[in-house]
Each structure stands twice: as C-alpha cells, then as structure tokens.
Coordinates of C-alpha atoms in Angstrom, one line a residue:
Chain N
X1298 CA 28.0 -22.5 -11.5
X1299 CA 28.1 -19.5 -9.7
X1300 CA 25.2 -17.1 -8.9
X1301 CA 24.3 -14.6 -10.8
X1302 CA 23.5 -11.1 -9.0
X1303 CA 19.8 -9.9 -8.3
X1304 CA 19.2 -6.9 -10.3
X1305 CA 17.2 -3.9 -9.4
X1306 CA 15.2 -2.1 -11.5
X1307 CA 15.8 1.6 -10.2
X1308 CA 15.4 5.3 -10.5
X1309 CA 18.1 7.7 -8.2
X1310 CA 14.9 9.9 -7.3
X1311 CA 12.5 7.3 -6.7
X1312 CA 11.6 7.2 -2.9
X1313 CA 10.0 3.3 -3.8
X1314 CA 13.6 2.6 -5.1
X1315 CA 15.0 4.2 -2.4
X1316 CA 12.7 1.8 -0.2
X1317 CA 14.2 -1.5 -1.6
X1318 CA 17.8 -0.3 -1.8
X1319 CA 17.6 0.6 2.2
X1320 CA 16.5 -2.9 2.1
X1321 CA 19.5 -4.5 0.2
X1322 CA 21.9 -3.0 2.1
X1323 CA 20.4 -4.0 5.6
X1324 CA 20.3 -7.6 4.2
X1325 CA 24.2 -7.2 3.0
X1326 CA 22.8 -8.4 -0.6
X1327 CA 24.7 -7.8 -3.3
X1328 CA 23.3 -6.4 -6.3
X1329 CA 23.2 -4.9 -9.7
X1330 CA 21.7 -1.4 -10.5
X1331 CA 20.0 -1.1 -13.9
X1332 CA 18.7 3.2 -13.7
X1333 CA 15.4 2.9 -15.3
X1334 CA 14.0 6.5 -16.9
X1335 CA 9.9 7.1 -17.5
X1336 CA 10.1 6.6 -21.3
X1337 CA 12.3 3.6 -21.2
X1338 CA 10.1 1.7 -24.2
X1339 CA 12.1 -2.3 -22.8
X1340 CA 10.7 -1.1 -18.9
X1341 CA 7.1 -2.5 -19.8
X1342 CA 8.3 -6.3 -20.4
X1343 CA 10.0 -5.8 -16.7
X1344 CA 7.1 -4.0 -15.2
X1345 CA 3.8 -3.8 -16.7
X1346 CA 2.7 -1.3 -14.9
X1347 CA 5.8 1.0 -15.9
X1348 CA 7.2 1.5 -12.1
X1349 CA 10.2 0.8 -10.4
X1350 CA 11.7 -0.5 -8.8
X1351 CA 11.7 -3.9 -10.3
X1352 CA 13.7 -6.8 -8.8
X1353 CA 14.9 -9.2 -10.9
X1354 CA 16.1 -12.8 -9.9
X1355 CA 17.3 -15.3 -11.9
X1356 CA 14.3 -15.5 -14.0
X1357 CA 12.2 -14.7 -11.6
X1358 CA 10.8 -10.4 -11.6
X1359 CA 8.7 -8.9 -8.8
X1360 CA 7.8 -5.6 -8.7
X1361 CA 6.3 -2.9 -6.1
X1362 CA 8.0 -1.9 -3.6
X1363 CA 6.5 -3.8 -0.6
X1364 CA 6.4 -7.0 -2.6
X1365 CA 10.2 -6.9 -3.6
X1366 CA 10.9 -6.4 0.5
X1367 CA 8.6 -9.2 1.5
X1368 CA 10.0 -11.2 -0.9
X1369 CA 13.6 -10.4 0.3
X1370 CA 12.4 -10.6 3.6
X1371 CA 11.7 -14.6 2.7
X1372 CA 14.9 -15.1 1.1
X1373 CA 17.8 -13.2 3.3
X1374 CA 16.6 -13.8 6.6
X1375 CA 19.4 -11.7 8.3
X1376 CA 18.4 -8.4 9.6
X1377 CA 14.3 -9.3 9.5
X1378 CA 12.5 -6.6 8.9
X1379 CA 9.3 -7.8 10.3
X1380 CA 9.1 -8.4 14.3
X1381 CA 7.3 -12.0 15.0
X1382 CA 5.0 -10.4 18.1
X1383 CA 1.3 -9.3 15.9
X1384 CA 1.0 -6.0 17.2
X1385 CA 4.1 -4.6 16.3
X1386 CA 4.2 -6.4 13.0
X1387 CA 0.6 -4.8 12.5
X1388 CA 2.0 -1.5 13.3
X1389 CA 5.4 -1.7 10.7
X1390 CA 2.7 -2.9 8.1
X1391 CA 0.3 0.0 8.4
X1392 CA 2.9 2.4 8.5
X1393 CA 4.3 1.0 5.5
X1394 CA 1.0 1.1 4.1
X1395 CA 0.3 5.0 5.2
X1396 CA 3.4 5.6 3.2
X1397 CA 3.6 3.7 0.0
X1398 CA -0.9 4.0 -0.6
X1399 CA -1.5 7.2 1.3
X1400 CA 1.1 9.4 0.5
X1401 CA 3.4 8.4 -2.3
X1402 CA 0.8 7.7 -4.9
X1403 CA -0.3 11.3 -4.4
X1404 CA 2.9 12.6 -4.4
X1405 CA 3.2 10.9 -7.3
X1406 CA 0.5 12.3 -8.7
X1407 CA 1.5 15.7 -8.2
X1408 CA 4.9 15.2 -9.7
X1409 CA 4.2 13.9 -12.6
X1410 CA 1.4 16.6 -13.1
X1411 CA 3.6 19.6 -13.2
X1412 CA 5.8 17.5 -15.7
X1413 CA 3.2 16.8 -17.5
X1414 CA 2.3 20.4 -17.6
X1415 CA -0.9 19.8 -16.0
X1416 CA -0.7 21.7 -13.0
X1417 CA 0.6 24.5 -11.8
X1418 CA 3.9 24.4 -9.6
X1419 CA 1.9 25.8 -6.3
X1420 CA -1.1 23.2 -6.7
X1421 CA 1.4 20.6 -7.8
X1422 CA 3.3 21.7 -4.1
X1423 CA 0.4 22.2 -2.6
X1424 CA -0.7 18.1 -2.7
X1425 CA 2.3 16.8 -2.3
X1426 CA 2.7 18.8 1.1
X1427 CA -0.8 17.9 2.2
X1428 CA -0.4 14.5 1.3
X1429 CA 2.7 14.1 3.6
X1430 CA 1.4 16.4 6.3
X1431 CA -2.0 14.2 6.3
X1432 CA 0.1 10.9 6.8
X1433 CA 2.7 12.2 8.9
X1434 CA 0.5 14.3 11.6
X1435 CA -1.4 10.3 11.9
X1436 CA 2.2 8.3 12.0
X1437 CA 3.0 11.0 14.4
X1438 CA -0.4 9.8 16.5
X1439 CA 0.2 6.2 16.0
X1440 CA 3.5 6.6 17.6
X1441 CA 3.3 9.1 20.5
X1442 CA 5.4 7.9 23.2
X1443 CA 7.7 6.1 20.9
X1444 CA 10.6 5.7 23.2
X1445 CA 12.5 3.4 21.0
X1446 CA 15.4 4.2 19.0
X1447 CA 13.5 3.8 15.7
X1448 CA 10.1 3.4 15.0
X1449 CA 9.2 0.2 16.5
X1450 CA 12.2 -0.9 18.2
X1451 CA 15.5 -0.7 18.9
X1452 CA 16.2 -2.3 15.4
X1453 CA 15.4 -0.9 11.7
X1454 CA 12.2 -2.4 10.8
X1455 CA 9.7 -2.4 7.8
X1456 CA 8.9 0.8 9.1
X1457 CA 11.5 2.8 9.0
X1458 CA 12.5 1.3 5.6
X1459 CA 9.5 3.1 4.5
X1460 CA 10.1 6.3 6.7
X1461 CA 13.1 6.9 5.8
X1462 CA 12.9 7.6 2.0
X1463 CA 9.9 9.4 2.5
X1464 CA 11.0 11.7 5.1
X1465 CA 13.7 12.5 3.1
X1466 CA 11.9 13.3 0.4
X1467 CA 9.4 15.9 2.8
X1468 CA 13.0 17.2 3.6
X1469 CA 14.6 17.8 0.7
X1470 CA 12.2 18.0 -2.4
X1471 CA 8.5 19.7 -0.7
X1472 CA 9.6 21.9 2.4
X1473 CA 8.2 20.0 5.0
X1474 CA 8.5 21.6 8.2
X1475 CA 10.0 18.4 10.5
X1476 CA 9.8 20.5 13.5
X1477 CA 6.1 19.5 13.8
X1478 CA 7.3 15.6 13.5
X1479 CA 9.3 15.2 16.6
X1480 CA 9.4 11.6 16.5
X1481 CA 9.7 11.3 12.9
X1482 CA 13.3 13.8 13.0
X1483 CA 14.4 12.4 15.5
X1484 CA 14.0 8.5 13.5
X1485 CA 15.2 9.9 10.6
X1486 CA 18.8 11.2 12.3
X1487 CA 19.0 7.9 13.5
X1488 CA 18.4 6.4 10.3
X1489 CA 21.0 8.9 8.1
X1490 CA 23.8 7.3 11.4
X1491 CA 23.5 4.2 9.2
X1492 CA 25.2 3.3 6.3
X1493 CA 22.5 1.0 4.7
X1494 CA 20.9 4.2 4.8
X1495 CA 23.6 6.5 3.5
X1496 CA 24.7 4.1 0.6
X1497 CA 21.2 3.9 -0.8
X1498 CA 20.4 7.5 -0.5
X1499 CA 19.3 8.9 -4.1
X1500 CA 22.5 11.4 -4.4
X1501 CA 24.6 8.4 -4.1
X1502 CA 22.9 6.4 -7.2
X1503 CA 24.8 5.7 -10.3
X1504 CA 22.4 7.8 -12.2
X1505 CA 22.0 10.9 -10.0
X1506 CA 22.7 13.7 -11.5
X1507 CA 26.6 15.4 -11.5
X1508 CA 26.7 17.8 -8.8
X1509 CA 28.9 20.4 -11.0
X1510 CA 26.4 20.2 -13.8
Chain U
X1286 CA -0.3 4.0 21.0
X1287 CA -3.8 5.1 20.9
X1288 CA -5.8 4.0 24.0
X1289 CA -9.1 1.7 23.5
X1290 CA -11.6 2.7 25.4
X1291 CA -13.9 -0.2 24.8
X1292 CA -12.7 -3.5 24.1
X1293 CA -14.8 -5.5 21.3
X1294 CA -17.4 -7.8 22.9
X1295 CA -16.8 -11.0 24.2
X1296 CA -13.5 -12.0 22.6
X1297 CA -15.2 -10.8 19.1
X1298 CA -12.7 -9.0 16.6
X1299 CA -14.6 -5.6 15.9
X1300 CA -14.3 -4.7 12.2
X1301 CA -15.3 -0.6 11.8
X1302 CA -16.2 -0.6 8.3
X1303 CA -18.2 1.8 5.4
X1304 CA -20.3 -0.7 3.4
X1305 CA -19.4 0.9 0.0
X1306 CA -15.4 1.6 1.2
X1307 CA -13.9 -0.8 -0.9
X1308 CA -10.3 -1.3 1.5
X1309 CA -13.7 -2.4 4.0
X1310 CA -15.2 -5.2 2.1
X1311 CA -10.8 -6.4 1.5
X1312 CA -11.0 -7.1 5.0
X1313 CA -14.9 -8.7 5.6
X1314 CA -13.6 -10.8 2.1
X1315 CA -11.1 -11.6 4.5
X1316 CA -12.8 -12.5 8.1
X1317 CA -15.1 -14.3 5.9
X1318 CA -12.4 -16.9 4.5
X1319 CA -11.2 -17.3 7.6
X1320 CA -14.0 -18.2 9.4
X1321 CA -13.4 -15.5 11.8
X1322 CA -17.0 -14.3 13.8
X1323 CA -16.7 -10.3 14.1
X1324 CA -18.9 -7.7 15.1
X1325 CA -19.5 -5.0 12.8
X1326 CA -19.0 -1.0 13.5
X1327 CA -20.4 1.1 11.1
X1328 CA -18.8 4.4 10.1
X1329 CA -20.6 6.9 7.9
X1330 CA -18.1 9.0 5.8
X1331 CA -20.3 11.0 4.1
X1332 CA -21.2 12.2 7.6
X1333 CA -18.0 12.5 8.8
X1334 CA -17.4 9.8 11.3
X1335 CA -14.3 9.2 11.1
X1336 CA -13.6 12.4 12.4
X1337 CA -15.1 11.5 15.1
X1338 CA -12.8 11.6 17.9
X1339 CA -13.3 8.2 19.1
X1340 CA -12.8 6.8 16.0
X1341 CA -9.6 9.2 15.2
X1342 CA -7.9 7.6 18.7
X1343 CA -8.6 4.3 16.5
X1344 CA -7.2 5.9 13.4
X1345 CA -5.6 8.6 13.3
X1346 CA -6.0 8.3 9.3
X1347 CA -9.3 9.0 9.3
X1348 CA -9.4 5.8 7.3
X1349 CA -11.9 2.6 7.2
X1350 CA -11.2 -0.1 7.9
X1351 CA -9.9 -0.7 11.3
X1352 CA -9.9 -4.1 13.8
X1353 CA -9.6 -4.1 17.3
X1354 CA -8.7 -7.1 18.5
X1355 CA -8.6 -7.5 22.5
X1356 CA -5.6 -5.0 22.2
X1357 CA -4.7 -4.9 18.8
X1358 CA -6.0 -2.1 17.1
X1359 CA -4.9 -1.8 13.3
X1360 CA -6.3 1.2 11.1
X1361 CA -5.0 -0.4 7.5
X1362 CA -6.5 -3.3 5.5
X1363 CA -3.4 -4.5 4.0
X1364 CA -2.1 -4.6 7.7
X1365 CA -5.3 -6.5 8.9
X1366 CA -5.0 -9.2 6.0
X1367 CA -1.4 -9.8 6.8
X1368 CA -2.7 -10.1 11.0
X1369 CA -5.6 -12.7 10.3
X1370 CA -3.1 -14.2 8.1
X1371 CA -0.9 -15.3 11.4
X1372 CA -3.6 -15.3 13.7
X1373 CA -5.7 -17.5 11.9
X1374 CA -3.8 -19.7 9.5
X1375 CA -6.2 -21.4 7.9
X1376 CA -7.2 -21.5 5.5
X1377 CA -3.8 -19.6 4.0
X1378 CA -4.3 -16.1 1.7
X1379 CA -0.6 -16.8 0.8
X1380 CA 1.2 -19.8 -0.4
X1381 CA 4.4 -21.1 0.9
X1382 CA 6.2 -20.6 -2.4
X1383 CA 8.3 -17.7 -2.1
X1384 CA 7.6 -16.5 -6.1
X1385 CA 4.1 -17.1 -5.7
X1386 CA 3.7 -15.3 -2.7
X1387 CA 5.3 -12.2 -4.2
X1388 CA 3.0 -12.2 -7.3
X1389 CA 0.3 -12.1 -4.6
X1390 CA 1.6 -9.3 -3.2
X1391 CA 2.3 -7.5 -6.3
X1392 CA -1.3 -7.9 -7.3
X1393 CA -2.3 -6.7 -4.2
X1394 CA -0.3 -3.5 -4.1
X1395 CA -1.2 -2.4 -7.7
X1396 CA -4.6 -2.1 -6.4
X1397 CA -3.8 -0.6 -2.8
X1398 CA -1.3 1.7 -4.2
X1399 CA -1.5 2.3 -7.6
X1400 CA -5.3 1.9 -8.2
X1401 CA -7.8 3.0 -5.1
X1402 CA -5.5 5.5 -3.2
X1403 CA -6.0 7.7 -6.3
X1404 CA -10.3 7.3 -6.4
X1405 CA -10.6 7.3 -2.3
X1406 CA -13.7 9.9 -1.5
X1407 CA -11.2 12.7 -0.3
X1408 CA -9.0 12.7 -3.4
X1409 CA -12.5 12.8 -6.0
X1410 CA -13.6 15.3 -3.6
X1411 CA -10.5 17.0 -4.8
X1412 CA -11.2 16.3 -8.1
X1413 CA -14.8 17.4 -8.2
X1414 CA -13.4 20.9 -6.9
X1415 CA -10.4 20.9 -9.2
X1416 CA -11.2 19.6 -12.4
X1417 CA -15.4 19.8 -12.0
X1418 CA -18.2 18.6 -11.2
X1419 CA -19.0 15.4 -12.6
X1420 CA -15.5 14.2 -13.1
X1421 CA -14.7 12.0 -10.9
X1422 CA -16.3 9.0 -12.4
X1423 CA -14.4 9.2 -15.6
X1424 CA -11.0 10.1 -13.7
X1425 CA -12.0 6.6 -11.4
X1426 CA -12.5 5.0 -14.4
X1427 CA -9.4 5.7 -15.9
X1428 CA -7.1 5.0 -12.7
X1429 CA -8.6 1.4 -12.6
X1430 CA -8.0 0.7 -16.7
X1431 CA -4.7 1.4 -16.3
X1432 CA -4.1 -0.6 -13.1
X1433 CA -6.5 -3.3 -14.6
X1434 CA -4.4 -3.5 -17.8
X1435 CA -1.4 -3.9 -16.1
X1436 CA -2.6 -6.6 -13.8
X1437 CA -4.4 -8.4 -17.0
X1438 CA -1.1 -8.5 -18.6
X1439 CA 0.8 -9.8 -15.3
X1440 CA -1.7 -12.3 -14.6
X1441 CA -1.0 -13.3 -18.3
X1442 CA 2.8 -12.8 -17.8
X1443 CA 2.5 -15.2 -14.7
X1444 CA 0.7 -18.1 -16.9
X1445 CA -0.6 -19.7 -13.3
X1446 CA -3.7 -21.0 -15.6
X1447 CA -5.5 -21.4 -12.5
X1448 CA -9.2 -21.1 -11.4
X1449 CA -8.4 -17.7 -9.0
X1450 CA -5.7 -15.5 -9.7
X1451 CA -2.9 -17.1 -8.6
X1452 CA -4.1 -20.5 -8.8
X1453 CA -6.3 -23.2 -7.5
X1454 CA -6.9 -21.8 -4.4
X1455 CA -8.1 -17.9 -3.4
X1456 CA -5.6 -16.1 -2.0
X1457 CA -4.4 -12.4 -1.0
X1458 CA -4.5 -11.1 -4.8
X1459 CA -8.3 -12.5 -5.2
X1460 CA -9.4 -10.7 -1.6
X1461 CA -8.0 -7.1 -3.0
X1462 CA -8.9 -7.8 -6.6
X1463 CA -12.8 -8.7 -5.5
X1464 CA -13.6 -5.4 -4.0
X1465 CA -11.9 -3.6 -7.1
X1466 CA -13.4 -5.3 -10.0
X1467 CA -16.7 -4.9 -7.8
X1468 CA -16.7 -1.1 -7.4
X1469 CA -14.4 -0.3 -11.0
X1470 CA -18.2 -2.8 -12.6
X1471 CA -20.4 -0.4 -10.1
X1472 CA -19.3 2.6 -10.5
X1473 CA -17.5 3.4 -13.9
X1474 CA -18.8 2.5 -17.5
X1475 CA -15.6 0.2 -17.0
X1476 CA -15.7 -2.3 -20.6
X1477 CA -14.7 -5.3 -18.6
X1478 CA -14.4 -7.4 -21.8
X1479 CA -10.7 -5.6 -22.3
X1480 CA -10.0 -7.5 -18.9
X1481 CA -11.0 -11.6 -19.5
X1482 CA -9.4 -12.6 -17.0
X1483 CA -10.5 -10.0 -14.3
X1484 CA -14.3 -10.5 -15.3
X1485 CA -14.1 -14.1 -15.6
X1486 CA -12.5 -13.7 -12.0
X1487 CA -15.5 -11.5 -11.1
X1488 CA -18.1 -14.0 -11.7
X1489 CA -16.6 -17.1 -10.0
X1490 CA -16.1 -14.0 -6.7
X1491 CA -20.0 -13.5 -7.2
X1492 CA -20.8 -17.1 -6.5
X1493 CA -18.7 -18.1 -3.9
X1494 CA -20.0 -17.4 -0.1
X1495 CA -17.7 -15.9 1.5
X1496 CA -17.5 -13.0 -1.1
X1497 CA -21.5 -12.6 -1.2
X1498 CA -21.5 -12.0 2.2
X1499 CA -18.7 -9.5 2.1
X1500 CA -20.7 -7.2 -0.7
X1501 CA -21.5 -3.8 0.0
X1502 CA -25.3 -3.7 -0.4
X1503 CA -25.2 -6.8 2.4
X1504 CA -23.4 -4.6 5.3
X1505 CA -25.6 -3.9 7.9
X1506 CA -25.4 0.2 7.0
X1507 CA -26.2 -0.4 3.7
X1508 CA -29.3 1.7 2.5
X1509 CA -32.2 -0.4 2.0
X1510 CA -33.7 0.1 -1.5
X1511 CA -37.6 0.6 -0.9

C-alpha cells in the first residue's frame, strides 16, 4: 500500500507555518499543503485551538509549532535539529522558546488587534516592535561571541528554524532595524543561502498572494 | 555566553524562582518529580530583580525561572524541563510513543504560548495602562478559558481515559497544566466546572507531593500570612 503524504495545515503569512515548513524541507519530507484562512468553520476539528499550522499524519494530528518539529524530529532523523551535548540543546530550546512564547504570541496579539479594529495601527506597531526588540536585544545577549555559522553550530538547528521566520518577519512586515542585531543579520543571510529556507519562505506558498494583484 | 560568576553550591542545581511566577513552580513541579535536591534563589519582580544586573548576565529575558547547573545556565522553563528530562531520566515527563509524546507537547505549548505569555506581569502591566485599571483580571481570565477550552476538547479528542492527562503516569502536559489551572483557580473568577477534566486534574495535582511542595504560598519568599 503505498504511503500517503503528511499534510500540513498552513497559512503563507504565518511565521509558525513558516517554522515547520523550514523544517520539512531540512528533513527532505515530502508533503501536502492545505492553506488554512482564520474563519475556516472545518479548521476547529483539526485544531481546537484554531491555529496553524497543523500536521497531519495518517490519522494521526499534532499541532503547535514546536510540537509538530519535535515530533518530526522523532520520525525523520536526518538533518537533527536538536544537538545531543545538554547545553547546546538547552540553548536551541530557549531560543525557540524566546520566540514562539515571548514574541510571536504578542505579535500576534497586535495583529490581530488592528484587524480586529481594536487598536490603532501605531499601538498595533508599536507592540509588535517592542515585542521583537525585547526578545531579540536578549538572543542577541545569549549569543555574544557566536562564532559559528549559525546560531549554535555550524549546522541549522532548532534555533535557527525558529529565527529564521521571525527575523523575517521583523524585516519585512514591522521595520525592525537589524543593524542593532549583528549576529542575528548575519544568521539570517546564512539562512536565506539555503534552499530549505527559500522554498518555505511565505511569498513562495501556494496561497500567497499574486504579486500583480 | 553569559559568564557565572558563582557556581551553585556544592554540586546543587540552583533554581532562581518568583513564588507566584507560574513558568517557576513548572520547573520546582519538575525538580520535585525528579528527585532532584536544588537550592532555591529568590527573585522579587515586583521589586525589580530581574533587572538586576547579575541576574540579567543569567537572563537576559528578564525572565524567571532560570537553573544553573555547574555550567549550564538556562533562562526558559520549557528548556529546563526538556534538560532534567536527559539529565535525569527517571522517572520520564515524556513517553517513548512518538504520538503520545507530541500530545504532551502540544498541551504544553498551548499553555507556554498561547495561554501565560499573554497574562505575564509586563503584558497586564500593559493592560492596566491601556485598557484600565482593574482589567487585567478579566483579560487573564479570558486568555485561559479559551486556552482551557481548547485543551478540554483536545484532552477529549485524545480519549487517553487516563488518571493524568495523558495517561497513567504524570508527564510534561500535567507539570505545565498544574501551575495553570493553579493560578487561572487563584486568580480569575475562572468557572472550572466548564473544564471537568482540568479540575478533576486539579484535585488529584493537590494531593500528590511533589506538587504540594511546588505551590506558591510554600516557596521560601512567599509572604507569610499573619
């Protein structure tokens, strides 16, 4: 019988999508995209919470970002994300952590409150950028010395699967001034060198919007 | 990295902790399963200690908890659990299974991403000065109902008909669920009868040792009531 594909659950905008589909692509799995919108009504059987991305396999679902990878991360061992030593596995964990409960949620937050009308587009701005300024000033800290080619290493790690998306996000949606971020440009050329990185980029996504519209 | 100064005594983890910081009492849930002896650190954010600069070489977060352990210094509790996970195997927080293990995880996260990141004291401070005074305990309460609900219907979903929330056995989704339900019951006007499962949880974390002893108002910087 032959296998049936993963599928991921996923927005093109998403930086938690983003996240997971870095993580695919590392792992050379293939996959199907299913582009999930905020008022999809089927979404909530998927994800009860409502947010992608979701991964689906076989009939097995997980969902949240960090859970999908550490479940991929049991499954496809190639490319591990996560280094065996306990320090530097510590450090890929917090930064992961930093990212996806310090200063997505918030940017979150923010985002959806200007769509939702209930706050201005300055405050909205204004949260998001200190959100990502907070967490990035401390990964900065965390780092300093950094040598390596990416955050941890001289391989892409859990880390810079969660940099990445974010980083790119500071860049290209909230006006974050990398200059202040030295280490953190300089990971995120490295990472944009890679095509894991490149393919799973949000412009690139099925359901990103036509450029000529 | 960040340089420690002082190492923690004697081969000791030292756990810097905020008795009512619920990402704090995660990881005492956690020492506490594991057996693990630690010395406690206290760090008083409503005075501002962790701006402190010796805690800020620490973590640079300005964020409780953090271990230091010989020269491991982690400033994350998720990150902690997932260290005294390897360092100290048993008894397990996660189960071999694969599927199992990610449901863990996925419990885990709703609360450390979707639920207390969006009550932490800097964001109601936020709040407070936004929205008004007085509001932050009805915006808490609504950022746990909705991550309760979903993690009601999940557990649901799941069917693992278990005594903890994943099964026989307590594991990572019961040590971040604990210090939730805990402060969500403490803090909010929280009707815990739309969550069965989360307040039958609740009771069987109240009786077992290792959680008792993990409780806020049992840290040694807890206020005593007079």
């Amino acid at each position: 019988m032959a296998a049936v594909k993963p599928i991921l659950y996923s927005a093109w905008i998403s930086s938690c999508s983003f996240r997971v589909r870095i993580a695919l692509n590392l792992k050379g799995v293939d996959y199907e995209y299913r582009a999930v919108t905020r008022t999809d009504p089927d979404y909530e059987k998927i994800n009860p919470i409502k947010y992608v991305p979701a991964f689906v396999d076989g009939d097995f679902v997980v969902s949240d970002s960090l859970a999908i990878i550490l479940y991929l991360e049991d499954k496809y061992p190639q490319h591990p994300l996560l280094p065996q030593d306990l320090k530097k596995k510590a450090i890929n964990l917090q930064i992961a952590n930093i990212v996806c409960s310090s200063i997505q949620p918030l940017q979150c937050y923010a985002v959806i409150g200007l769509v939702d009308g209930k706050l201005s587009s300055n405050e909205s701005l204004q949260i998001v950028r200190h959100y990502i300024d907070k967490g990035f000033r401390a990964i900065e800290k965390l780092l300093e010395g950094c040598d390596s080619k990416y955050a941890t290493g001289d391989e892409i790690q859990l880390a810079d699967v969660f940099l990445a998306p974010q980083i790119h996000a500071g860049m290209t949606r909230f006006q974050i001034d990398m200059s202040n971020y030295p280490l953190l440009e300089r990971f995120y050329k490295a990472y944009m060198e890679i095509s894991a990185v490149q393919d799973a980029v949000p412009e690139k996504q099925p359901d990103a919007p036509s450029p000529w519209i | 990295m960040a340089e420690v100064e002082a190492t923690a005594t004697a081969g000791r983890p030292r756990l810097y902790s905020y008795w009512r910081s619920s990402c704090s009492h995660r990881a005492r849930i956690a020492l506490n399963l594991k057996g693990v002896d630690y010395e406690y650190k206290a760090v008083n954010l409503l005075k501002g200690e962790q701006s402190d600069p010796e805690f800020l070489k620490l973590n640079p977060m300005k964020f409780v908890p953090a271990l230091v352990d010989d020269d491991a210094v982690i400033g994350d509790s998720y990150a902690i659990a997932l260290y005294l996970e390897d360092k100290y195997p048993d008894p397990p927080l996660l189960p071999q299974d694969p599927k199992k293990k990610a449901l863990n995880h996925q419990i885990a996260n709703i609360v450390s991403s979707g639920i207390q990141p969006l009550h932490n004291l800097s964001v109601l401070r936020f709040i407070e000065q936004k929205v008004g005074a007085g509001e932050s305990v009805s915006w808490t309460q609504q950022q746990i109902e909705r991550g309760f609900t979903a993690i009601e219907n999940l557990i649901q979903q799941k069917g693992c008909g278990g005594k903890y929330a994943t099964g026989d056995e307590i594991q990572l989704a019961d040590v971040f669920l604990a210090p939730q339900i805990y402060a969500a019951i403490e803090r909010t006007k929280i009707d815990m009868s739309n969550y069965p499962t989360l307040a039958r949880l609740h009771a069987l974390y109240m009786a077992h040792p290792a959680f008792q002893a993990a409780l806020p108002a049992k840290q040694p910087d807890a206020p005593s009531c007079t």
